[in-house]
């Protein structure tokens, strides 16, 4: 069976953007792939995190994976820092990656521009992501559009590493991964600024719906989403970015096509459309939140994570050993 790997940073509570762009695919793909879903807490510390918050968000994110339908019997769920191979492989990746490639990354440029003091880790975030992916000999990486550039970097690395360290007759040491994003919803925009990506660490809480928002809060946030003054419900990303974003969310959360939704609301106003959209979002999140609450109270979660770390360590250390041998450490 083919492998998939993906991760989410515990840098806050995931938003419906994270869900639509990536996490929703986790449950859909776990039946056909050998799946590894990681809580990437080492990535989260590339920007400042409060230790108590980080600890809480890490556990909470693992519970959310399961609450949204990841089955620990089928998929391996684990915390990145509990598998030391990630940091070890990342060092080798860093040493084999030209600085210029990292300085060109859009996410680095965006995030460093927002910060007074930039950590070296923010720059070397992509090599850590390369390590995450290659350690599991990953075939497919379900992530949102914003991670596409990092995946390209991963593919370049794999090619370079295999070329350099593998004799031509041998099979490549590392597997070449493919990018996998949903057709629609690879980039959900902020509810307050439809030209900006929805982000869980956005200071403006009204810009996103988090997976743990209360139904009343969800209703309020969606009702106050920025649209336009035309009053017409149609999909036009250029001229109607706000409404188009809401249509994408509606479509992804309901499984209905955008055309179908546009037809239904042809004569309706924004008020009715937003109200129904909020109901759709709530109908998906409410049962998930109930499962989440139960999990957080039980010790089951700790057992699942201990088992996940064990399984992940087994696979990751095998690849790490191959890399170390190739490089000359063994
Ligand atoms: N707005 C988005 N639309 C669709 N997919 C998205 N993803 C992120 N934002 C959107 C995808 O969600 C997965 C997890 O993201 P991450 O935690 O690794 O970090 P990120 O990409 O930096 O996401 P955020 O929400 O913007 O986090 P912060 O605020 O901490 O930087 C990834 O697959 C990502 O593509």
mmCIF file of C-alpha atoms and ligand atoms in Angstrom:
data_model
loop_
_atom_site.group_PDB
_atom_site.id
_atom_site.type_symbol
_atom_site.label_atom_id
_atom_site.label_comp_id
_atom_site.label_asym_id
_atom_site.label_seq_id
_atom_site.Cartn_x
_atom_site.Cartn_y
_atom_site.Cartn_z
ATOM 1 C CA UNK A 1 0.000 0.000 0.000
ATOM 2 C CA UNK A 2 1.036 3.546 -0.695
ATOM 3 C CA UNK A 3 1.841 5.944 2.117
ATOM 4 C CA UNK A 4 0.470 9.345 2.984
ATOM 5 C CA UNK A 5 1.831 11.834 5.461
ATOM 6 C CA UNK A 6 0.411 15.142 6.619
ATOM 7 C CA UNK A 7 0.665 17.402 9.627
ATOM 8 C CA UNK A 8 -0.931 20.423 11.225
ATOM 9 C CA UNK A 9 0.821 22.891 13.540
ATOM 10 C CA UNK A 10 -0.560 23.218 17.080
ATOM 11 C CA UNK A 11 -0.180 26.994 16.748
ATOM 12 C CA UNK A 12 -3.803 27.562 17.770
ATOM 13 C CA UNK A 13 -7.042 25.696 17.155
ATOM 14 C CA UNK A 14 -7.436 24.612 13.516
ATOM 15 C CA UNK A 15 -9.822 26.647 11.394
ATOM 16 C CA UNK A 16 -12.341 25.501 8.805
ATOM 17 C CA UNK A 17 -9.603 26.512 6.318
ATOM 18 C CA UNK A 18 -7.228 23.884 7.734
ATOM 19 C CA UNK A 19 -10.138 21.442 7.742
ATOM 20 C CA UNK A 20 -11.256 22.026 4.155
ATOM 21 C CA UNK A 21 -7.739 22.334 2.736
ATOM 22 C CA UNK A 22 -6.223 19.347 4.502
ATOM 23 C CA UNK A 23 -7.850 17.598 7.464
ATOM 24 C CA UNK A 24 -11.065 16.633 5.668
ATOM 25 C CA UNK A 25 -8.926 14.620 3.246
ATOM 26 C CA UNK A 26 -7.300 12.748 6.160
ATOM 27 C CA UNK A 27 -10.418 10.684 6.768
ATOM 28 C CA UNK A 28 -11.195 10.220 3.093
ATOM 29 C CA UNK A 29 -7.706 8.869 2.328
ATOM 30 C CA UNK A 30 -7.091 6.659 5.364
ATOM 31 C CA UNK A 31 -8.953 3.742 3.802
ATOM 32 C CA UNK A 32 -6.778 3.518 0.712
ATOM 33 C CA UNK A 33 -3.379 4.473 2.128
ATOM 34 C CA UNK A 34 -1.055 3.652 4.974
ATOM 35 C CA UNK A 35 -1.554 7.003 6.688
ATOM 36 C CA UNK A 36 0.666 8.985 9.092
ATOM 37 C CA UNK A 37 -0.931 12.062 10.646
ATOM 38 C CA UNK A 38 1.373 14.165 12.751
ATOM 39 C CA UNK A 39 0.898 17.028 15.185
ATOM 40 C CA UNK A 40 3.892 19.110 14.105
ATOM 41 C CA UNK A 41 4.810 20.852 17.346
ATOM 42 C CA UNK A 42 8.427 21.344 16.225
ATOM 43 C CA UNK A 43 7.142 23.457 13.340
ATOM 44 C CA UNK A 44 4.971 25.474 15.727
ATOM 45 C CA UNK A 45 7.967 26.821 17.680
ATOM 46 C CA UNK A 46 9.385 28.568 14.609
ATOM 47 C CA UNK A 47 7.331 31.485 15.957
ATOM 48 C CA UNK A 48 6.947 32.269 19.669
ATOM 49 C CA UNK A 49 4.599 29.947 21.594
ATOM 50 C CA UNK A 50 3.521 30.006 25.206
ATOM 51 C CA UNK A 51 4.635 26.614 26.671
ATOM 52 C CA UNK A 52 1.365 25.892 28.485
ATOM 53 C CA UNK A 53 -0.671 26.842 25.415
ATOM 54 C CA UNK A 54 1.533 24.730 23.158
ATOM 55 C CA UNK A 55 1.121 21.705 25.432
ATOM 56 C CA UNK A 56 -2.643 22.175 25.486
ATOM 57 C CA UNK A 57 -2.967 22.785 21.741
ATOM 58 C CA UNK A 58 -0.838 19.736 20.927
ATOM 59 C CA UNK A 59 -3.058 17.329 22.828
ATOM 60 C CA UNK A 60 -6.162 19.104 21.629
ATOM 61 C CA UNK A 61 -5.132 18.820 17.972
ATOM 62 C CA UNK A 62 -4.505 15.090 18.320
ATOM 63 C CA UNK A 63 -8.007 14.730 19.803
ATOM 64 C CA UNK A 64 -9.427 16.725 16.896
ATOM 65 C CA UNK A 65 -7.853 14.382 14.338
ATOM 66 C CA UNK A 66 -9.756 11.517 15.922
ATOM 67 C CA UNK A 67 -12.934 13.546 16.481
ATOM 68 C CA UNK A 68 -13.139 14.435 12.809
ATOM 69 C CA UNK A 69 -12.894 10.795 11.870
ATOM 70 C CA UNK A 70 -9.282 9.648 11.728
ATOM 71 C CA UNK A 71 -9.354 6.049 12.919
ATOM 72 C CA UNK A 72 -6.323 5.134 15.080
ATOM 73 C CA UNK A 73 -6.760 1.508 13.998
ATOM 74 C CA UNK A 74 -6.192 2.511 10.387
ATOM 75 C CA UNK A 75 -3.922 5.540 10.633
ATOM 76 C CA UNK A 76 -0.921 6.373 12.798
ATOM 77 C CA UNK A 77 -1.489 9.523 14.848
ATOM 78 C CA UNK A 78 1.553 10.938 16.624
ATOM 79 C CA UNK A 79 3.359 13.985 17.949
ATOM 80 C CA UNK A 80 6.413 15.115 16.000
ATOM 81 C CA UNK A 81 8.711 15.785 18.986
ATOM 82 C CA UNK A 82 8.170 12.196 20.179
ATOM 83 C CA UNK A 83 9.948 10.915 17.081
ATOM 84 C CA UNK A 84 13.542 12.238 17.275
ATOM 85 C CA UNK A 85 14.293 11.155 13.689
ATOM 86 C CA UNK A 86 12.464 14.279 12.438
ATOM 87 C CA UNK A 87 14.983 16.645 13.985
ATOM 88 C CA UNK A 88 17.901 14.376 13.091
ATOM 89 C CA UNK A 89 16.925 14.051 9.435
ATOM 90 C CA UNK A 90 16.118 17.762 9.257
ATOM 91 C CA UNK A 91 19.750 18.580 10.066
ATOM 92 C CA UNK A 92 20.976 16.480 7.162
ATOM 93 C CA UNK A 93 18.375 18.069 4.879
ATOM 94 C CA UNK A 94 19.473 21.555 5.946
ATOM 95 C CA UNK A 95 23.083 20.787 5.156
ATOM 96 C CA UNK A 96 22.104 19.598 1.683
ATOM 97 C CA UNK A 97 19.808 22.541 0.865
ATOM 98 C CA UNK A 98 21.086 25.779 -0.699
ATOM 99 C CA UNK A 99 20.300 28.842 1.416
ATOM 100 C CA UNK A 100 18.865 30.658 -1.601
ATOM 101 C CA UNK A 101 16.117 28.048 -1.985
ATOM 102 C CA UNK A 102 14.928 28.737 1.559
ATOM 103 C CA UNK A 103 15.106 32.518 1.292
ATOM 104 C CA UNK A 104 12.830 32.344 -1.748
ATOM 105 C CA UNK A 105 9.978 30.595 0.105
ATOM 106 C CA UNK A 106 6.779 32.688 0.147
ATOM 107 C CA UNK A 107 5.752 31.552 3.624
ATOM 108 C CA UNK A 108 9.141 32.597 5.035
ATOM 109 C CA UNK A 109 8.902 35.983 3.366
ATOM 110 C CA UNK A 110 5.312 36.534 4.607
ATOM 111 C CA UNK A 111 5.860 35.355 8.157
ATOM 112 C CA UNK A 112 9.244 37.035 8.621
ATOM 113 C CA UNK A 113 7.822 40.341 7.356
ATOM 114 C CA UNK A 114 5.279 40.250 10.192
ATOM 115 C CA UNK A 115 7.928 39.748 12.869
ATOM 116 C CA UNK A 116 10.382 42.071 14.552
ATOM 117 C CA UNK A 117 12.812 39.283 15.337
ATOM 118 C CA UNK A 118 12.939 36.253 13.053
ATOM 119 C CA UNK A 119 14.200 32.880 14.316
ATOM 120 C CA UNK A 120 16.570 30.785 12.202
ATOM 121 C CA UNK A 121 13.933 28.047 12.524
ATOM 122 C CA UNK A 122 11.466 30.065 10.479
ATOM 123 C CA UNK A 123 13.938 29.876 7.603
ATOM 124 C CA UNK A 124 14.682 26.184 8.109
ATOM 125 C CA UNK A 125 11.016 25.228 8.502
ATOM 126 C CA UNK A 126 10.905 23.710 4.972
ATOM 127 C CA UNK A 127 13.840 21.298 5.579
ATOM 128 C CA UNK A 128 12.013 20.036 8.671
ATOM 129 C CA UNK A 129 8.951 19.497 6.504
ATOM 130 C CA UNK A 130 11.121 17.669 3.959
ATOM 131 C CA UNK A 131 12.305 15.413 6.795
ATOM 132 C CA UNK A 132 8.709 14.765 7.937
ATOM 133 C CA UNK A 133 7.741 13.609 4.470
ATOM 134 C CA UNK A 134 10.771 11.554 3.426
ATOM 135 C CA UNK A 135 11.075 9.638 6.717
ATOM 136 C CA UNK A 136 7.820 7.809 5.940
ATOM 137 C CA UNK A 137 8.741 7.157 2.271
ATOM 138 C CA UNK A 138 5.603 9.144 1.515
ATOM 139 C CA UNK A 139 3.818 8.849 -1.829
ATOM 140 C CA UNK A 140 1.111 11.469 -1.286
ATOM 141 C CA UNK A 141 0.909 14.611 0.858
ATOM 142 C CA UNK A 142 -2.595 16.049 1.384
ATOM 143 C CA UNK A 143 -2.073 19.755 2.179
ATOM 144 C CA UNK A 144 -3.540 23.127 1.259
ATOM 145 C CA UNK A 145 -2.232 25.317 -1.584
ATOM 146 C CA UNK A 146 0.045 27.334 0.730
ATOM 147 C CA UNK A 147 2.225 24.244 1.219
ATOM 148 C CA UNK A 148 2.663 23.508 -2.477
ATOM 149 C CA UNK A 149 5.948 25.423 -2.697
ATOM 150 C CA UNK A 150 7.368 23.473 0.255
ATOM 151 C CA UNK A 151 6.375 20.248 -1.422
ATOM 152 C CA UNK A 152 8.155 21.306 -4.602
ATOM 153 C CA UNK A 153 11.242 21.881 -2.472
ATOM 154 C CA UNK A 154 10.804 18.376 -1.035
ATOM 155 C CA UNK A 155 10.611 16.882 -4.513
ATOM 156 C CA UNK A 156 13.780 18.717 -5.538
ATOM 157 C CA UNK A 157 15.520 17.454 -2.438
ATOM 158 C CA UNK A 158 14.523 13.841 -3.059
ATOM 159 C CA UNK A 159 15.813 14.007 -6.604
ATOM 160 C CA UNK A 160 19.079 15.604 -5.493
ATOM 161 C CA UNK A 161 19.612 13.172 -2.613
ATOM 162 C CA UNK A 162 18.866 10.083 -4.677
ATOM 163 C CA UNK A 163 21.103 11.270 -7.511
ATOM 164 C CA UNK A 164 23.987 12.073 -5.274
ATOM 165 C CA UNK A 165 23.985 9.090 -2.936
ATOM 166 C CA UNK A 166 22.536 6.253 -4.946
ATOM 167 C CA UNK A 167 24.544 4.269 -7.435
ATOM 168 C CA UNK A 168 22.609 4.248 -10.691
ATOM 169 C CA UNK A 169 21.725 0.563 -10.572
ATOM 170 C CA UNK A 170 20.147 0.820 -7.143
ATOM 171 C CA UNK A 171 16.658 1.981 -6.314
ATOM 172 C CA UNK A 172 16.438 5.505 -4.931
ATOM 173 C CA UNK A 173 16.824 5.708 -1.147
ATOM 174 C CA UNK A 174 13.932 8.150 -0.805
ATOM 175 C CA UNK A 175 10.428 8.014 -2.296
ATOM 176 C CA UNK A 176 9.262 10.868 -4.539
ATOM 177 C CA UNK A 177 6.126 12.422 -2.958
ATOM 178 C CA UNK A 178 3.147 13.932 -4.825
ATOM 179 C CA UNK A 179 1.093 16.969 -3.812
ATOM 180 C CA UNK A 180 -2.606 16.399 -3.126
ATOM 181 C CA UNK A 181 -5.058 19.268 -2.618
ATOM 182 C CA UNK A 182 -8.839 19.411 -2.950
ATOM 183 C CA UNK A 183 -10.165 20.727 -6.306
ATOM 184 C CA UNK A 184 -11.923 23.525 -4.462
ATOM 185 C CA UNK A 185 -10.939 24.858 -1.063
ATOM 186 C CA UNK A 186 -7.157 24.557 -1.250
ATOM 187 C CA UNK A 187 -7.027 28.165 -0.094
ATOM 188 C CA UNK A 188 -9.901 29.375 2.106
ATOM 189 C CA UNK A 189 -9.790 33.111 2.675
ATOM 190 C CA UNK A 190 -10.275 35.205 5.823
ATOM 191 C CA UNK A 191 -13.889 36.102 6.606
ATOM 192 C CA UNK A 192 -12.815 39.673 7.313
ATOM 193 C CA UNK A 193 -10.442 40.107 4.372
ATOM 194 C CA UNK A 194 -11.170 37.799 1.440
ATOM 195 C CA UNK A 195 -7.840 38.676 -0.157
ATOM 196 C CA UNK A 196 -5.945 37.207 2.800
ATOM 197 C CA UNK A 197 -5.613 33.501 3.675
ATOM 198 C CA UNK A 198 -7.650 32.264 6.639
ATOM 199 C CA UNK A 199 -5.133 31.491 9.414
ATOM 200 C CA UNK A 200 -5.526 29.997 12.867
ATOM 201 C CA UNK A 201 -3.020 32.454 14.322
ATOM 202 C CA UNK A 202 -4.812 35.529 12.913
ATOM 203 C CA UNK A 203 -5.122 38.131 15.654
ATOM 204 C CA UNK A 204 -8.553 39.059 14.370
ATOM 205 C CA UNK A 205 -10.745 36.257 15.741
ATOM 206 C CA UNK A 206 -13.534 37.251 13.377
ATOM 207 C CA UNK A 207 -11.382 36.304 10.384
ATOM 208 C CA UNK A 208 -11.760 32.577 10.975
ATOM 209 C CA UNK A 209 -14.123 29.925 12.300
ATOM 210 C CA UNK A 210 -12.204 27.530 14.528
ATOM 211 C CA UNK A 211 -13.218 23.874 14.742
ATOM 212 C CA UNK A 212 -14.009 24.389 18.423
ATOM 213 C CA UNK A 213 -16.063 27.580 18.110
ATOM 214 C CA UNK A 214 -19.421 27.544 19.822
ATOM 215 C CA UNK A 215 -22.424 27.356 17.402
ATOM 216 C CA UNK A 216 -23.503 30.860 18.447
ATOM 217 C CA UNK A 217 -20.034 32.209 17.699
ATOM 218 C CA UNK A 218 -19.982 30.439 14.324
ATOM 219 C CA UNK A 219 -23.316 32.038 13.402
ATOM 220 C CA UNK A 220 -22.061 35.468 14.433
ATOM 221 C CA UNK A 221 -18.738 35.210 12.595
ATOM 222 C CA UNK A 222 -20.320 34.010 9.350
ATOM 223 C CA UNK A 223 -23.065 36.635 9.518
ATOM 224 C CA UNK A 224 -20.450 39.358 9.835
ATOM 225 C CA UNK A 225 -18.284 38.004 7.002
ATOM 226 C CA UNK A 226 -17.209 40.716 4.557
ATOM 227 C CA UNK A 227 -18.983 40.476 1.180
ATOM 228 C CA UNK A 228 -19.865 43.327 -1.200
ATOM 229 C CA UNK A 229 -22.771 45.655 -1.905
ATOM 230 C CA UNK A 230 -24.137 44.040 -5.078
ATOM 231 C CA UNK A 231 -26.389 41.629 -3.175
ATOM 232 C CA UNK A 232 -26.048 39.003 -5.880
ATOM 233 C CA UNK A 233 -24.939 35.467 -5.080
ATOM 234 C CA UNK A 234 -22.597 34.303 -7.813
ATOM 235 C CA UNK A 235 -19.135 32.767 -8.045
ATOM 236 C CA UNK A 236 -16.603 35.302 -9.315
ATOM 237 C CA UNK A 237 -13.284 35.201 -7.459
ATOM 238 C CA UNK A 238 -11.965 38.410 -9.078
ATOM 239 C CA UNK A 239 -14.904 40.720 -8.500
ATOM 240 C CA UNK A 240 -16.702 38.982 -5.636
ATOM 241 C CA UNK A 241 -13.956 37.382 -3.517
ATOM 242 C CA UNK A 242 -15.983 37.420 -0.276
ATOM 243 C CA UNK A 243 -19.100 35.728 -1.663
ATOM 244 C CA UNK A 244 -16.991 33.301 -3.707
ATOM 245 C CA UNK A 245 -15.100 32.282 -0.564
ATOM 246 C CA UNK A 246 -18.379 31.649 1.278
ATOM 247 C CA UNK A 247 -19.644 29.589 -1.669
ATOM 248 C CA UNK A 248 -16.471 27.476 -1.565
ATOM 249 C CA UNK A 249 -16.927 26.900 2.173
ATOM 250 C CA UNK A 250 -20.599 26.003 1.637
ATOM 251 C CA UNK A 251 -19.720 23.571 -1.147
ATOM 252 C CA UNK A 252 -16.889 21.866 0.774
ATOM 253 C CA UNK A 253 -18.861 21.523 3.986
ATOM 254 C CA UNK A 254 -22.058 20.243 2.315
ATOM 255 C CA UNK A 255 -20.600 18.174 -0.525
ATOM 256 C CA UNK A 256 -22.832 20.060 -2.986
ATOM 257 C CA UNK A 257 -21.528 21.701 -6.159
ATOM 258 C CA UNK A 258 -21.084 25.472 -6.281
ATOM 259 C CA UNK A 259 -23.480 25.697 -9.273
ATOM 260 C CA UNK A 260 -26.162 23.906 -7.338
ATOM 261 C CA UNK A 261 -25.804 26.308 -4.412
ATOM 262 C CA UNK A 262 -25.737 29.398 -6.657
ATOM 263 C CA UNK A 263 -28.987 28.194 -8.267
ATOM 264 C CA UNK A 264 -30.680 27.661 -4.935
ATOM 265 C CA UNK A 265 -29.835 31.163 -3.704
ATOM 266 C CA UNK A 266 -30.364 33.011 -7.002
ATOM 267 C CA UNK A 267 -33.230 35.018 -5.530
ATOM 268 C CA UNK A 268 -32.133 35.024 -1.910
ATOM 269 C CA UNK A 269 -30.239 37.803 -0.135
ATOM 270 C CA UNK A 270 -26.912 37.550 1.667
ATOM 271 C CA UNK A 271 -28.710 37.297 5.030
ATOM 272 C CA UNK A 272 -30.507 34.045 4.217
ATOM 273 C CA UNK A 273 -27.420 32.627 2.447
ATOM 274 C CA UNK A 274 -25.152 33.319 5.404
ATOM 275 C CA UNK A 275 -27.675 31.937 7.887
ATOM 276 C CA UNK A 276 -27.910 28.657 5.939
ATOM 277 C CA UNK A 277 -24.132 28.481 5.497
ATOM 278 C CA UNK A 278 -23.669 28.852 9.248
ATOM 279 C CA UNK A 279 -26.189 26.035 9.798
ATOM 280 C CA UNK A 280 -24.245 23.805 7.402
ATOM 281 C CA UNK A 281 -20.941 24.538 9.175
ATOM 282 C CA UNK A 282 -22.523 23.952 12.589
ATOM 283 C CA UNK A 283 -24.035 20.646 11.436
ATOM 284 C CA UNK A 284 -20.534 19.399 10.588
ATOM 285 C CA UNK A 285 -18.721 20.819 13.619
ATOM 286 C CA UNK A 286 -21.232 20.108 16.413
ATOM 287 C CA UNK A 287 -21.006 16.281 16.355
ATOM 288 C CA UNK A 288 -17.223 16.580 15.981
ATOM 289 C CA UNK A 289 -17.063 18.792 19.061
ATOM 290 C CA UNK A 290 -19.095 16.279 21.079
ATOM 291 C CA UNK A 291 -16.628 13.499 20.211
ATOM 292 C CA UNK A 292 -13.746 15.847 20.986
ATOM 293 C CA UNK A 293 -15.070 16.644 24.475
ATOM 294 C CA UNK A 294 -15.325 12.949 25.327
ATOM 295 C CA UNK A 295 -11.827 12.200 24.063
ATOM 296 C CA UNK A 296 -10.227 15.015 26.023
ATOM 297 C CA UNK A 297 -11.670 13.580 29.235
ATOM 298 C CA UNK A 298 -10.498 10.020 28.620
ATOM 299 C CA UNK A 299 -7.090 8.395 28.914
ATOM 300 C CA UNK A 300 -7.715 6.684 25.574
ATOM 301 C CA UNK A 301 -6.043 9.602 23.804
ATOM 302 C CA UNK A 302 -2.739 9.092 25.650
ATOM 303 C CA UNK A 303 -2.720 5.402 24.743
ATOM 304 C CA UNK A 304 -3.367 6.211 21.082
ATOM 305 C CA UNK A 305 -0.517 8.735 21.027
ATOM 306 C CA UNK A 306 1.908 6.388 22.773
ATOM 307 C CA UNK A 307 1.096 3.666 20.273
ATOM 308 C CA UNK A 308 1.349 6.145 17.379
ATOM 309 C CA UNK A 309 4.792 7.334 18.487
ATOM 310 C CA UNK A 310 5.994 3.739 18.679
ATOM 311 C CA UNK A 311 4.792 2.925 15.166
ATOM 312 C CA UNK A 312 6.120 6.191 13.721
ATOM 313 C CA UNK A 313 9.522 5.687 15.382
ATOM 314 C CA UNK A 314 9.851 2.250 13.804
ATOM 315 C CA UNK A 315 9.277 3.483 10.267
ATOM 316 C CA UNK A 316 11.171 6.768 10.643
ATOM 317 C CA UNK A 317 14.289 5.226 12.181
ATOM 318 C CA UNK A 318 14.583 2.821 9.260
ATOM 319 C CA UNK A 319 14.769 5.685 6.750
ATOM 320 C CA UNK A 320 17.021 7.700 9.048
ATOM 321 C CA UNK A 321 19.496 4.793 9.153
ATOM 322 C CA UNK A 322 19.542 4.656 5.339
ATOM 323 C CA UNK A 323 20.212 8.386 5.148
ATOM 324 C CA UNK A 324 22.968 8.190 7.754
ATOM 325 C CA UNK A 325 24.606 5.357 5.891
ATOM 326 C CA UNK A 326 24.452 7.243 2.598
ATOM 327 C CA UNK A 327 25.921 10.385 4.115
ATOM 328 C CA UNK A 328 28.755 8.574 5.896
ATOM 329 C CA UNK A 329 27.599 8.513 9.510
ATOM 330 C CA UNK A 330 27.540 4.728 9.710
HETATM 331 N N1 LIG B 1 -6.726 29.070 4.487
HETATM 332 C C1 LIG B 1 -6.474 27.797 4.194
HETATM 333 N N2 LIG B 1 -7.202 27.145 3.264
HETATM 334 C C2 LIG B 1 -6.938 25.843 2.969
HETATM 335 N N3 LIG B 1 -5.977 25.117 3.577
HETATM 336 C C3 LIG B 1 -5.234 25.734 4.511
HETATM 337 N N4 LIG B 1 -4.216 25.319 5.283
HETATM 338 C C4 LIG B 1 -3.805 26.337 6.056
HETATM 339 N N5 LIG B 1 -4.543 27.430 5.834
HETATM 340 C C5 LIG B 1 -5.443 27.086 4.868
HETATM 341 C C6 LIG B 1 -3.696 23.958 5.289
HETATM 342 O O1 LIG B 1 -3.903 23.428 6.578
HETATM 343 C C7 LIG B 1 -2.845 22.515 6.889
HETATM 344 C C8 LIG B 1 -2.285 22.818 8.234
HETATM 345 O O2 LIG B 1 -1.653 24.086 8.225
HETATM 346 P P1 LIG B 1 -0.458 24.323 9.213
HETATM 347 O O3 LIG B 1 -0.923 24.217 10.597
HETATM 348 O O4 LIG B 1 0.640 23.421 8.839
HETATM 349 O O5 LIG B 1 0.069 25.786 8.964
HETATM 350 P P2 LIG B 1 -0.308 26.927 7.982
HETATM 351 O O6 LIG B 1 -0.347 26.410 6.592
HETATM 352 O O7 LIG B 1 0.615 28.062 8.263
HETATM 353 O O8 LIG B 1 -1.810 27.248 8.452
HETATM 354 P P3 LIG B 1 -2.356 28.458 9.310
HETATM 355 O O9 LIG B 1 -3.746 28.144 9.702
HETATM 356 O O10 LIG B 1 -2.129 29.723 8.542
HETATM 357 O O11 LIG B 1 -1.468 28.424 10.606
HETATM 358 P P4 LIG B 1 -0.593 29.578 11.239
HETATM 359 O O12 LIG B 1 -1.549 30.712 11.474
HETATM 360 O O13 LIG B 1 -0.051 29.002 12.494
HETATM 361 O O14 LIG B 1 0.470 29.899 10.241
HETATM 362 C C9 LIG B 1 -1.818 22.643 5.771
HETATM 363 O O15 LIG B 1 -2.006 21.536 4.892
HETATM 364 C C10 LIG B 1 -2.193 23.922 5.100
HETATM 365 O O16 LIG B 1 -1.866 23.926 3.718
#
